[in-house]
Amino acid sequence: MSRPLINCKIGPSILNADLSEIYAESQRLLDSGADYLHLDVMDGHFVPNLTFGHPVVKCLKKKLPQAFFDMHMMVADPEKWIEPIADAGAEQYTFHIEAAADPLQVIRKIKEAGMKAGVGLKPGTSVESVVPLIEHVDLVLIMTVEPGFGGQKFMTDMMSKVEYLRSTYRNLDIEVDGGVGPNTIELCGKAGANLIVSGTAITASDEPKQVISYLRKSVEESLLKFHP
Ligand code: DX5
Ligand code: ZN
């Protein structure tokens, strides 16, 4: 796949926001400078937690037709939800490599459904396992916490995966997710991440706009090292 030069994008996760206000919270994040919304779908099997699924996503999309929905599918059967999530209007579908018996088939179906395809790695999964998929996907998601809950501590040792990917794939979109905020963003940017998911650090702040612009500035400075 030929790829354009990478850009920094900030995608807040609404997981730890007030979910009774999912539309208002999403709008607030977009108004604060979010480039996309990172929506965490959990099925109680792949991870020990439940969130929301395609019916909620479909309602949210109707209210936010211009927003880019980055679906983080923490589900045991990633193929099963491709059609419903595409029908709900999402733009991007990231599944976990650990959950897919045939990842290439999952990627093909995501694309057939008209979405961008991402593949995610849990902390215990080696970065080498994703290499055969890279030419087929739009992004690789490196989890920096065990998926399942917001507000966990950032795992610094995951940065070696990001460094490896960035040094090998100059223009690959690399997303980090979990415990990312002003205190950890420099590590992410220096390692080469360019798609930044941040939940609690943004949604719990009284100044989400300042947090988003701080994250962006930090990553943009670091990216100069890779694309001077
Ligand atoms: C964890 C989710 C993340 C996470 C982000 O399973 O995939 O998107 O909730 O939230 P923070 O930034 O609070 O870790
Ligand atoms: Zn996520």
PDB file of C-alpha atoms and ligand atoms in Angstrom:
ATOM      1  CA  MET A   1       0.000   0.000   0.000  1.00  0.00           C
ATOM      2  CA  SER A   2       1.423   3.443  -0.844  1.00  0.00           C
ATOM      3  CA  ARG A   3       1.074   5.833   2.041  1.00  0.00           C
ATOM      4  CA  PRO A   4       1.171   9.615   2.337  1.00  0.00           C
ATOM      5  CA  LEU A   5       3.499  11.265   4.829  1.00  0.00           C
ATOM      6  CA  ILE A   6       2.217  10.784   8.343  1.00  0.00           C
ATOM      7  CA  ASN A   7       0.386  13.481  10.289  1.00  0.00           C
ATOM      8  CA  CYS A   8      -0.339  13.751  13.970  1.00  0.00           C
ATOM      9  CA  LYS A   9      -3.990  13.209  14.835  1.00  0.00           C
ATOM     10  CA  ILE A  10      -5.577  13.252  18.270  1.00  0.00           C
ATOM     11  CA  GLY A  11      -8.491  10.905  18.902  1.00  0.00           C
ATOM     12  CA  PRO A  12     -10.083  11.203  22.319  1.00  0.00           C
ATOM     13  CA  SER A  13     -11.700   8.134  23.845  1.00  0.00           C
ATOM     14  CA  ILE A  14     -15.049   8.797  25.496  1.00  0.00           C
ATOM     15  CA  LEU A  15     -14.865   5.580  27.509  1.00  0.00           C
ATOM     16  CA  ASN A  16     -14.480   7.287  30.873  1.00  0.00           C
ATOM     17  CA  ALA A  17     -16.698  10.246  30.021  1.00  0.00           C
ATOM     18  CA  ASP A  18     -20.319  10.578  31.140  1.00  0.00           C
ATOM     19  CA  LEU A  19     -21.832   8.018  28.783  1.00  0.00           C
ATOM     20  CA  SER A  20     -25.367   9.211  29.480  1.00  0.00           C
ATOM     21  CA  GLU A  21     -24.211  12.299  27.556  1.00  0.00           C
ATOM     22  CA  ILE A  22     -22.360  10.521  24.773  1.00  0.00           C
ATOM     23  CA  TYR A  23     -23.407  12.969  22.075  1.00  0.00           C
ATOM     24  CA  ALA A  24     -22.709  16.112  24.126  1.00  0.00           C
ATOM     25  CA  GLU A  25     -19.364  14.697  25.286  1.00  0.00           C
ATOM     26  CA  SER A  26     -18.391  13.792  21.722  1.00  0.00           C
ATOM     27  CA  GLN A  27     -19.366  17.220  20.449  1.00  0.00           C
ATOM     28  CA  ARG A  28     -17.398  18.862  23.254  1.00  0.00           C
ATOM     29  CA  LEU A  29     -14.301  16.878  22.258  1.00  0.00           C
ATOM     30  CA  LEU A  30     -14.697  17.769  18.595  1.00  0.00           C
ATOM     31  CA  ASP A  31     -15.161  21.420  19.528  1.00  0.00           C
ATOM     32  CA  SER A  32     -11.975  21.132  21.578  1.00  0.00           C
ATOM     33  CA  GLY A  33      -9.923  20.154  18.539  1.00  0.00           C
ATOM     34  CA  ALA A  34     -10.243  16.361  18.321  1.00  0.00           C
ATOM     35  CA  ASP A  35      -9.347  15.064  14.859  1.00  0.00           C
ATOM     36  CA  TYR A  36     -11.409  11.927  15.321  1.00  0.00           C
ATOM     37  CA  LEU A  37     -13.369  10.031  17.950  1.00  0.00           C
ATOM     38  CA  HIS A  38     -11.984   6.754  19.277  1.00  0.00           C
ATOM     39  CA  LEU A  39     -14.953   4.559  20.210  1.00  0.00           C
ATOM     40  CA  ASP A  40     -14.224   1.559  22.429  1.00  0.00           C
ATOM     41  CA  VAL A  41     -16.488  -1.423  21.796  1.00  0.00           C
ATOM     42  CA  MET A  42     -16.145  -4.254  24.340  1.00  0.00           C
ATOM     43  CA  ASP A  43     -18.052  -7.509  24.290  1.00  0.00           C
ATOM     44  CA  GLY A  44     -17.364  -9.011  27.731  1.00  0.00           C
ATOM     45  CA  HIS A  45     -15.454 -11.887  26.103  1.00  0.00           C
ATOM     46  CA  PHE A  46     -12.318 -10.503  24.527  1.00  0.00           C
ATOM     47  CA  VAL A  47     -12.047  -8.139  27.478  1.00  0.00           C
ATOM     48  CA  PRO A  48     -13.725  -8.380  30.887  1.00  0.00           C
ATOM     49  CA  ASN A  49     -15.956  -5.357  30.353  1.00  0.00           C
ATOM     50  CA  LEU A  50     -18.929  -4.140  28.319  1.00  0.00           C
ATOM     51  CA  THR A  51     -19.476  -0.776  26.702  1.00  0.00           C
ATOM     52  CA  PHE A  52     -21.733  -0.111  23.737  1.00  0.00           C
ATOM     53  CA  GLY A  53     -22.265  -1.493  20.256  1.00  0.00           C
ATOM     54  CA  HIS A  54     -23.474  -0.587  16.797  1.00  0.00           C
ATOM     55  CA  PRO A  55     -26.970   0.640  17.809  1.00  0.00           C
ATOM     56  CA  VAL A  56     -25.420   3.397  19.921  1.00  0.00           C
ATOM     57  CA  VAL A  57     -22.804   4.124  17.259  1.00  0.00           C
ATOM     58  CA  LYS A  58     -25.527   4.481  14.627  1.00  0.00           C
ATOM     59  CA  CYS A  59     -27.470   6.994  16.738  1.00  0.00           C
ATOM     60  CA  LEU A  60     -24.307   8.954  17.480  1.00  0.00           C
ATOM     61  CA  LYS A  61     -23.333   9.061  13.812  1.00  0.00           C
ATOM     62  CA  LYS A  62     -26.706  10.532  12.880  1.00  0.00           C
ATOM     63  CA  LYS A  63     -25.973  13.424  15.194  1.00  0.00           C
ATOM     64  CA  LEU A  64     -22.323  13.754  14.142  1.00  0.00           C
ATOM     65  CA  PRO A  65     -22.251  13.008  10.417  1.00  0.00           C
ATOM     66  CA  GLN A  66     -18.972  14.896   9.880  1.00  0.00           C
ATOM     67  CA  ALA A  67     -16.998  13.187  12.647  1.00  0.00           C
ATOM     68  CA  PHE A  68     -14.520  10.407  11.853  1.00  0.00           C
ATOM     69  CA  PHE A  69     -15.342   7.315  13.930  1.00  0.00           C
ATOM     70  CA  ASP A  70     -12.337   5.146  14.796  1.00  0.00           C
ATOM     71  CA  MET A  71     -13.852   1.941  16.155  1.00  0.00           C
ATOM     72  CA  HIS A  72     -11.661   0.023  18.591  1.00  0.00           C
ATOM     73  CA  MET A  73     -13.259  -3.398  18.481  1.00  0.00           C
ATOM     74  CA  MET A  74     -12.280  -5.306  21.615  1.00  0.00           C
ATOM     75  CA  VAL A  75     -14.406  -8.264  20.615  1.00  0.00           C
ATOM     76  CA  ALA A  76     -13.875 -12.016  20.372  1.00  0.00           C
ATOM     77  CA  ASP A  77     -15.328 -12.349  16.872  1.00  0.00           C
ATOM     78  CA  PRO A  78     -14.180  -9.340  14.863  1.00  0.00           C
ATOM     79  CA  GLU A  79     -15.756 -10.505  11.596  1.00  0.00           C
ATOM     80  CA  LYS A  80     -19.211 -10.629  13.108  1.00  0.00           C
ATOM     81  CA  TRP A  81     -19.505  -6.891  13.694  1.00  0.00           C
ATOM     82  CA  ILE A  82     -18.036  -5.549  10.452  1.00  0.00           C
ATOM     83  CA  GLU A  83     -21.345  -5.173   8.624  1.00  0.00           C
ATOM     84  CA  PRO A  84     -23.308  -3.720  11.558  1.00  0.00           C
ATOM     85  CA  ILE A  85     -20.542  -1.234  12.337  1.00  0.00           C
ATOM     86  CA  ALA A  86     -20.225  -0.206   8.683  1.00  0.00           C
ATOM     87  CA  ASP A  87     -23.993   0.180   8.507  1.00  0.00           C
ATOM     88  CA  ALA A  88     -23.819   2.372  11.604  1.00  0.00           C
ATOM     89  CA  GLY A  89     -21.621   4.747   9.579  1.00  0.00           C
ATOM     90  CA  ALA A  90     -18.163   4.232  11.075  1.00  0.00           C
ATOM     91  CA  GLU A  91     -15.128   5.126   8.994  1.00  0.00           C
ATOM     92  CA  GLN A  92     -12.464   2.880  10.536  1.00  0.00           C
ATOM     93  CA  TYR A  93     -12.510  -0.568  12.136  1.00  0.00           C
ATOM     94  CA  THR A  94      -9.613  -1.754  14.261  1.00  0.00           C
ATOM     95  CA  PHE A  95      -9.711  -5.361  15.412  1.00  0.00           C
ATOM     96  CA  HIS A  96      -7.305  -7.292  17.607  1.00  0.00           C
ATOM     97  CA  ILE A  97      -4.908  -9.733  16.019  1.00  0.00           C
ATOM     98  CA  GLU A  98      -5.332 -12.004  19.067  1.00  0.00           C
ATOM     99  CA  ALA A  99      -9.026 -12.424  18.259  1.00  0.00           C
ATOM    100  CA  ALA A 100      -8.768 -13.248  14.561  1.00  0.00           C
ATOM    101  CA  ALA A 101      -8.318 -16.766  13.206  1.00  0.00           C
ATOM    102  CA  ASP A 102      -7.757 -15.332   9.721  1.00  0.00           C
ATOM    103  CA  PRO A 103      -6.690 -11.689  10.042  1.00  0.00           C
ATOM    104  CA  LEU A 104      -6.279 -11.164   6.294  1.00  0.00           C
ATOM    105  CA  GLN A 105      -9.872 -12.190   5.730  1.00  0.00           C
ATOM    106  CA  VAL A 106     -11.027  -9.774   8.453  1.00  0.00           C
ATOM    107  CA  ILE A 107      -9.065  -6.970   6.774  1.00  0.00           C
ATOM    108  CA  ARG A 108     -10.549  -7.828   3.372  1.00  0.00           C
ATOM    109  CA  LYS A 109     -14.077  -7.766   4.747  1.00  0.00           C
ATOM    110  CA  ILE A 110     -13.522  -4.455   6.527  1.00  0.00           C
ATOM    111  CA  LYS A 111     -12.390  -2.920   3.249  1.00  0.00           C
ATOM    112  CA  GLU A 112     -15.241  -4.480   1.296  1.00  0.00           C
ATOM    113  CA  ALA A 113     -17.569  -2.855   3.801  1.00  0.00           C
ATOM    114  CA  GLY A 114     -16.035   0.517   2.887  1.00  0.00           C
ATOM    115  CA  MET A 115     -14.044   1.167   6.047  1.00  0.00           C
ATOM    116  CA  LYS A 116     -10.379   1.672   6.773  1.00  0.00           C
ATOM    117  CA  ALA A 117      -8.784  -1.295   8.497  1.00  0.00           C
ATOM    118  CA  GLY A 118      -6.624  -1.285  11.597  1.00  0.00           C
ATOM    119  CA  VAL A 119      -5.043  -4.085  13.567  1.00  0.00           C
ATOM    120  CA  GLY A 120      -4.359  -3.862  17.290  1.00  0.00           C
ATOM    121  CA  LEU A 121      -1.870  -5.614  19.559  1.00  0.00           C
ATOM    122  CA  LYS A 122      -2.343  -6.303  23.246  1.00  0.00           C
ATOM    123  CA  PRO A 123       0.713  -5.657  25.437  1.00  0.00           C
ATOM    124  CA  GLY A 124       1.701  -9.335  25.521  1.00  0.00           C
ATOM    125  CA  THR A 125       1.627  -9.755  21.740  1.00  0.00           C
ATOM    126  CA  SER A 126       4.899  -9.457  19.864  1.00  0.00           C
ATOM    127  CA  VAL A 127       5.275  -6.766  17.255  1.00  0.00           C
ATOM    128  CA  GLU A 128       6.644  -9.316  14.791  1.00  0.00           C
ATOM    129  CA  SER A 129       3.238 -10.973  14.636  1.00  0.00           C
ATOM    130  CA  VAL A 130       1.756  -7.964  12.853  1.00  0.00           C
ATOM    131  CA  VAL A 131       4.444  -7.647  10.187  1.00  0.00           C
ATOM    132  CA  PRO A 132       2.735  -9.846   7.553  1.00  0.00           C
ATOM    133  CA  LEU A 133      -0.397  -7.690   7.848  1.00  0.00           C
ATOM    134  CA  ILE A 134       1.174  -4.265   7.595  1.00  0.00           C
ATOM    135  CA  GLU A 135       1.025  -3.885   3.839  1.00  0.00           C
ATOM    136  CA  HIS A 136      -2.731  -4.556   4.009  1.00  0.00           C
ATOM    137  CA  VAL A 137      -3.793  -2.259   6.856  1.00  0.00           C
ATOM    138  CA  ASP A 138      -4.262   1.473   7.274  1.00  0.00           C
ATOM    139  CA  LEU A 139      -2.923   1.563  10.818  1.00  0.00           C
ATOM    140  CA  VAL A 140      -1.392  -0.488  13.595  1.00  0.00           C
ATOM    141  CA  LEU A 141      -2.642   0.083  17.134  1.00  0.00           C
ATOM    142  CA  ILE A 142      -0.159  -0.534  19.927  1.00  0.00           C
ATOM    143  CA  MET A 143      -1.980  -0.935  23.232  1.00  0.00           C
ATOM    144  CA  THR A 144      -0.147   0.749  26.073  1.00  0.00           C
ATOM    145  CA  VAL A 145      -2.431  -0.820  28.720  1.00  0.00           C
ATOM    146  CA  GLU A 146      -4.268  -4.134  28.908  1.00  0.00           C
ATOM    147  CA  PRO A 147      -7.472  -3.400  26.988  1.00  0.00           C
ATOM    148  CA  GLY A 148     -10.694  -3.305  28.979  1.00  0.00           C
ATOM    149  CA  PHE A 149     -10.681  -0.209  31.143  1.00  0.00           C
ATOM    150  CA  GLY A 150      -9.861   3.464  30.956  1.00  0.00           C
ATOM    151  CA  GLY A 151      -7.652   5.277  33.425  1.00  0.00           C
ATOM    152  CA  GLN A 152      -4.866   2.680  33.659  1.00  0.00           C
ATOM    153  CA  LYS A 153      -1.144   3.281  33.909  1.00  0.00           C
ATOM    154  CA  PHE A 154       0.814   3.718  30.680  1.00  0.00           C
ATOM    155  CA  MET A 155       3.194   0.837  29.915  1.00  0.00           C
ATOM    156  CA  THR A 156       6.436   2.486  28.876  1.00  0.00           C
ATOM    157  CA  ASP A 157       7.971  -0.759  27.650  1.00  0.00           C
ATOM    158  CA  MET A 158       5.476  -0.820  24.761  1.00  0.00           C
ATOM    159  CA  MET A 159       7.457   2.011  23.166  1.00  0.00           C
ATOM    160  CA  SER A 160       9.962  -0.478  21.784  1.00  0.00           C
ATOM    161  CA  LYS A 161       7.162  -1.804  19.534  1.00  0.00           C
ATOM    162  CA  VAL A 162       6.415   1.689  18.282  1.00  0.00           C
ATOM    163  CA  GLU A 163      10.120   2.363  17.703  1.00  0.00           C
ATOM    164  CA  TYR A 164      10.490  -0.827  15.730  1.00  0.00           C
ATOM    165  CA  LEU A 165       7.470  -0.058  13.545  1.00  0.00           C
ATOM    166  CA  ARG A 166       8.487   3.544  12.909  1.00  0.00           C
ATOM    167  CA  SER A 167      12.051   2.653  12.038  1.00  0.00           C
ATOM    168  CA  THR A 168      10.853  -0.008   9.616  1.00  0.00           C
ATOM    169  CA  TYR A 169       7.736   1.678   8.154  1.00  0.00           C
ATOM    170  CA  ARG A 170       8.395   5.371   7.786  1.00  0.00           C
ATOM    171  CA  ASN A 171       4.889   6.302   6.635  1.00  0.00           C
ATOM    172  CA  LEU A 172       2.795   3.856   8.633  1.00  0.00           C
ATOM    173  CA  ASP A 173       0.035   5.255  10.825  1.00  0.00           C
ATOM    174  CA  ILE A 174       0.865   4.046  14.339  1.00  0.00           C
ATOM    175  CA  GLU A 175      -1.734   4.566  17.053  1.00  0.00           C
ATOM    176  CA  VAL A 176      -1.127   4.349  20.787  1.00  0.00           C
ATOM    177  CA  ASP A 177      -3.938   3.802  23.273  1.00  0.00           C
ATOM    178  CA  GLY A 178      -4.036   3.567  27.042  1.00  0.00           C
ATOM    179  CA  GLY A 179      -2.744   5.894  29.718  1.00  0.00           C
ATOM    180  CA  VAL A 180      -1.706   8.511  27.173  1.00  0.00           C
ATOM    181  CA  GLY A 181      -1.762  12.109  28.385  1.00  0.00           C
ATOM    182  CA  PRO A 182       0.490  15.107  28.973  1.00  0.00           C
ATOM    183  CA  ASN A 183       2.812  13.044  31.203  1.00  0.00           C
ATOM    184  CA  THR A 184       3.397  10.266  28.693  1.00  0.00           C
ATOM    185  CA  ILE A 185       2.966  11.943  25.314  1.00  0.00           C
ATOM    186  CA  GLU A 186       6.631  12.746  24.837  1.00  0.00           C
ATOM    187  CA  LEU A 187       7.547   9.058  25.043  1.00  0.00           C
ATOM    188  CA  CYS A 188       4.893   8.261  22.421  1.00  0.00           C
ATOM    189  CA  GLY A 189       6.009  10.980  20.014  1.00  0.00           C
ATOM    190  CA  LYS A 190       9.694  10.218  20.371  1.00  0.00           C
ATOM    191  CA  ALA A 191       9.052   6.547  19.663  1.00  0.00           C
ATOM    192  CA  GLY A 192       7.217   7.542  16.481  1.00  0.00           C
ATOM    193  CA  ALA A 193       3.501   7.274  17.239  1.00  0.00           C
ATOM    194  CA  ASN A 194       1.353   9.693  15.241  1.00  0.00           C
ATOM    195  CA  LEU A 195      -2.253   8.694  16.044  1.00  0.00           C
ATOM    196  CA  ILE A 196      -2.850   9.513  19.674  1.00  0.00           C
ATOM    197  CA  VAL A 197      -5.750   8.094  21.650  1.00  0.00           C
ATOM    198  CA  SER A 198      -6.274   9.706  25.028  1.00  0.00           C
ATOM    199  CA  GLY A 199      -9.229   9.145  27.309  1.00  0.00           C
ATOM    200  CA  THR A 200      -9.180  10.189  30.917  1.00  0.00           C
ATOM    201  CA  ALA A 201      -6.453  12.804  30.462  1.00  0.00           C
ATOM    202  CA  ILE A 202      -8.784  14.700  28.122  1.00  0.00           C
ATOM    203  CA  THR A 203     -12.287  13.884  29.338  1.00  0.00           C
ATOM    204  CA  ALA A 204     -11.510  14.470  33.027  1.00  0.00           C
ATOM    205  CA  SER A 205      -9.859  17.797  32.315  1.00  0.00           C
ATOM    206  CA  ASP A 206     -11.616  21.131  32.695  1.00  0.00           C
ATOM    207  CA  GLU A 207      -9.564  22.336  29.748  1.00  0.00           C
ATOM    208  CA  PRO A 208      -9.811  19.611  27.089  1.00  0.00           C
ATOM    209  CA  LYS A 209      -8.800  22.073  24.402  1.00  0.00           C
ATOM    210  CA  GLN A 210      -5.506  22.841  26.126  1.00  0.00           C
ATOM    211  CA  VAL A 211      -4.795  19.153  26.698  1.00  0.00           C
ATOM    212  CA  ILE A 212      -5.453  18.298  23.044  1.00  0.00           C
ATOM    213  CA  SER A 213      -3.299  21.123  21.778  1.00  0.00           C
ATOM    214  CA  TYR A 214      -0.500  20.155  24.181  1.00  0.00           C
ATOM    215  CA  LEU A 215      -0.585  16.540  22.967  1.00  0.00           C
ATOM    216  CA  ARG A 216      -0.578  17.684  19.341  1.00  0.00           C
ATOM    217  CA  LYS A 217       2.304  20.113  19.792  1.00  0.00           C
ATOM    218  CA  SER A 218       4.418  17.506  21.543  1.00  0.00           C
ATOM    219  CA  VAL A 219       3.878  14.877  18.839  1.00  0.00           C
ATOM    220  CA  GLU A 220       4.359  17.330  15.984  1.00  0.00           C
ATOM    221  CA  GLU A 221       7.725  18.344  17.419  1.00  0.00           C
ATOM    222  CA  SER A 222       8.772  14.722  17.716  1.00  0.00           C
ATOM    223  CA  LEU A 223       7.611  13.866  14.215  1.00  0.00           C
ATOM    224  CA  LEU A 224      10.019  16.407  12.775  1.00  0.00           C
ATOM    225  CA  LYS A 225      12.731  13.906  13.645  1.00  0.00           C
ATOM    226  CA  PHE A 226      11.163  11.373  11.285  1.00  0.00           C
ATOM    227  CA  HIS A 227      10.057  13.780   8.544  1.00  0.00           C
ATOM    228  CA  PRO A 228      12.286  16.837   8.809  1.00  0.00           C
TER     229      PRO A 228
HETATM  230  C1  DX5 B   1      -8.801   0.641  26.938  1.00  0.00           C
HETATM  231  C2  DX5 B   1      -9.318   1.476  25.803  1.00  0.00           C
HETATM  232  C3  DX5 B   1      -8.714   2.835  25.713  1.00  0.00           C
HETATM  233  C4  DX5 B   1      -8.733   3.624  26.979  1.00  0.00           C
HETATM  234  C5  DX5 B   1      -8.306   5.043  26.858  1.00  0.00           C
HETATM  235  O1  DX5 B   1      -9.273  -0.643  26.823  1.00  0.00           O
HETATM  236  O2  DX5 B   1      -9.076   0.847  24.580  1.00  0.00           O
HETATM  237  O3  DX5 B   1      -9.216   3.530  24.591  1.00  0.00           O
HETATM  238  O4  DX5 B   1      -9.949   3.557  27.607  1.00  0.00           O
HETATM  239  O5  DX5 B   1      -8.472   5.679  28.069  1.00  0.00           O
HETATM  240  P1  DX5 B   1      -7.285   6.172  28.982  1.00  0.00           P
HETATM  241  O6  DX5 B   1      -6.575   7.228  28.185  1.00  0.00           O
HETATM  242  O7  DX5 B   1      -7.977   6.699  30.182  1.00  0.00           O
HETATM  243  O8  DX5 B   1      -6.399   5.008  29.283  1.00  0.00           O
HETATM  244 ZN    ZN B   2      -9.308   2.043  22.780  1.00  0.00          ZN
END
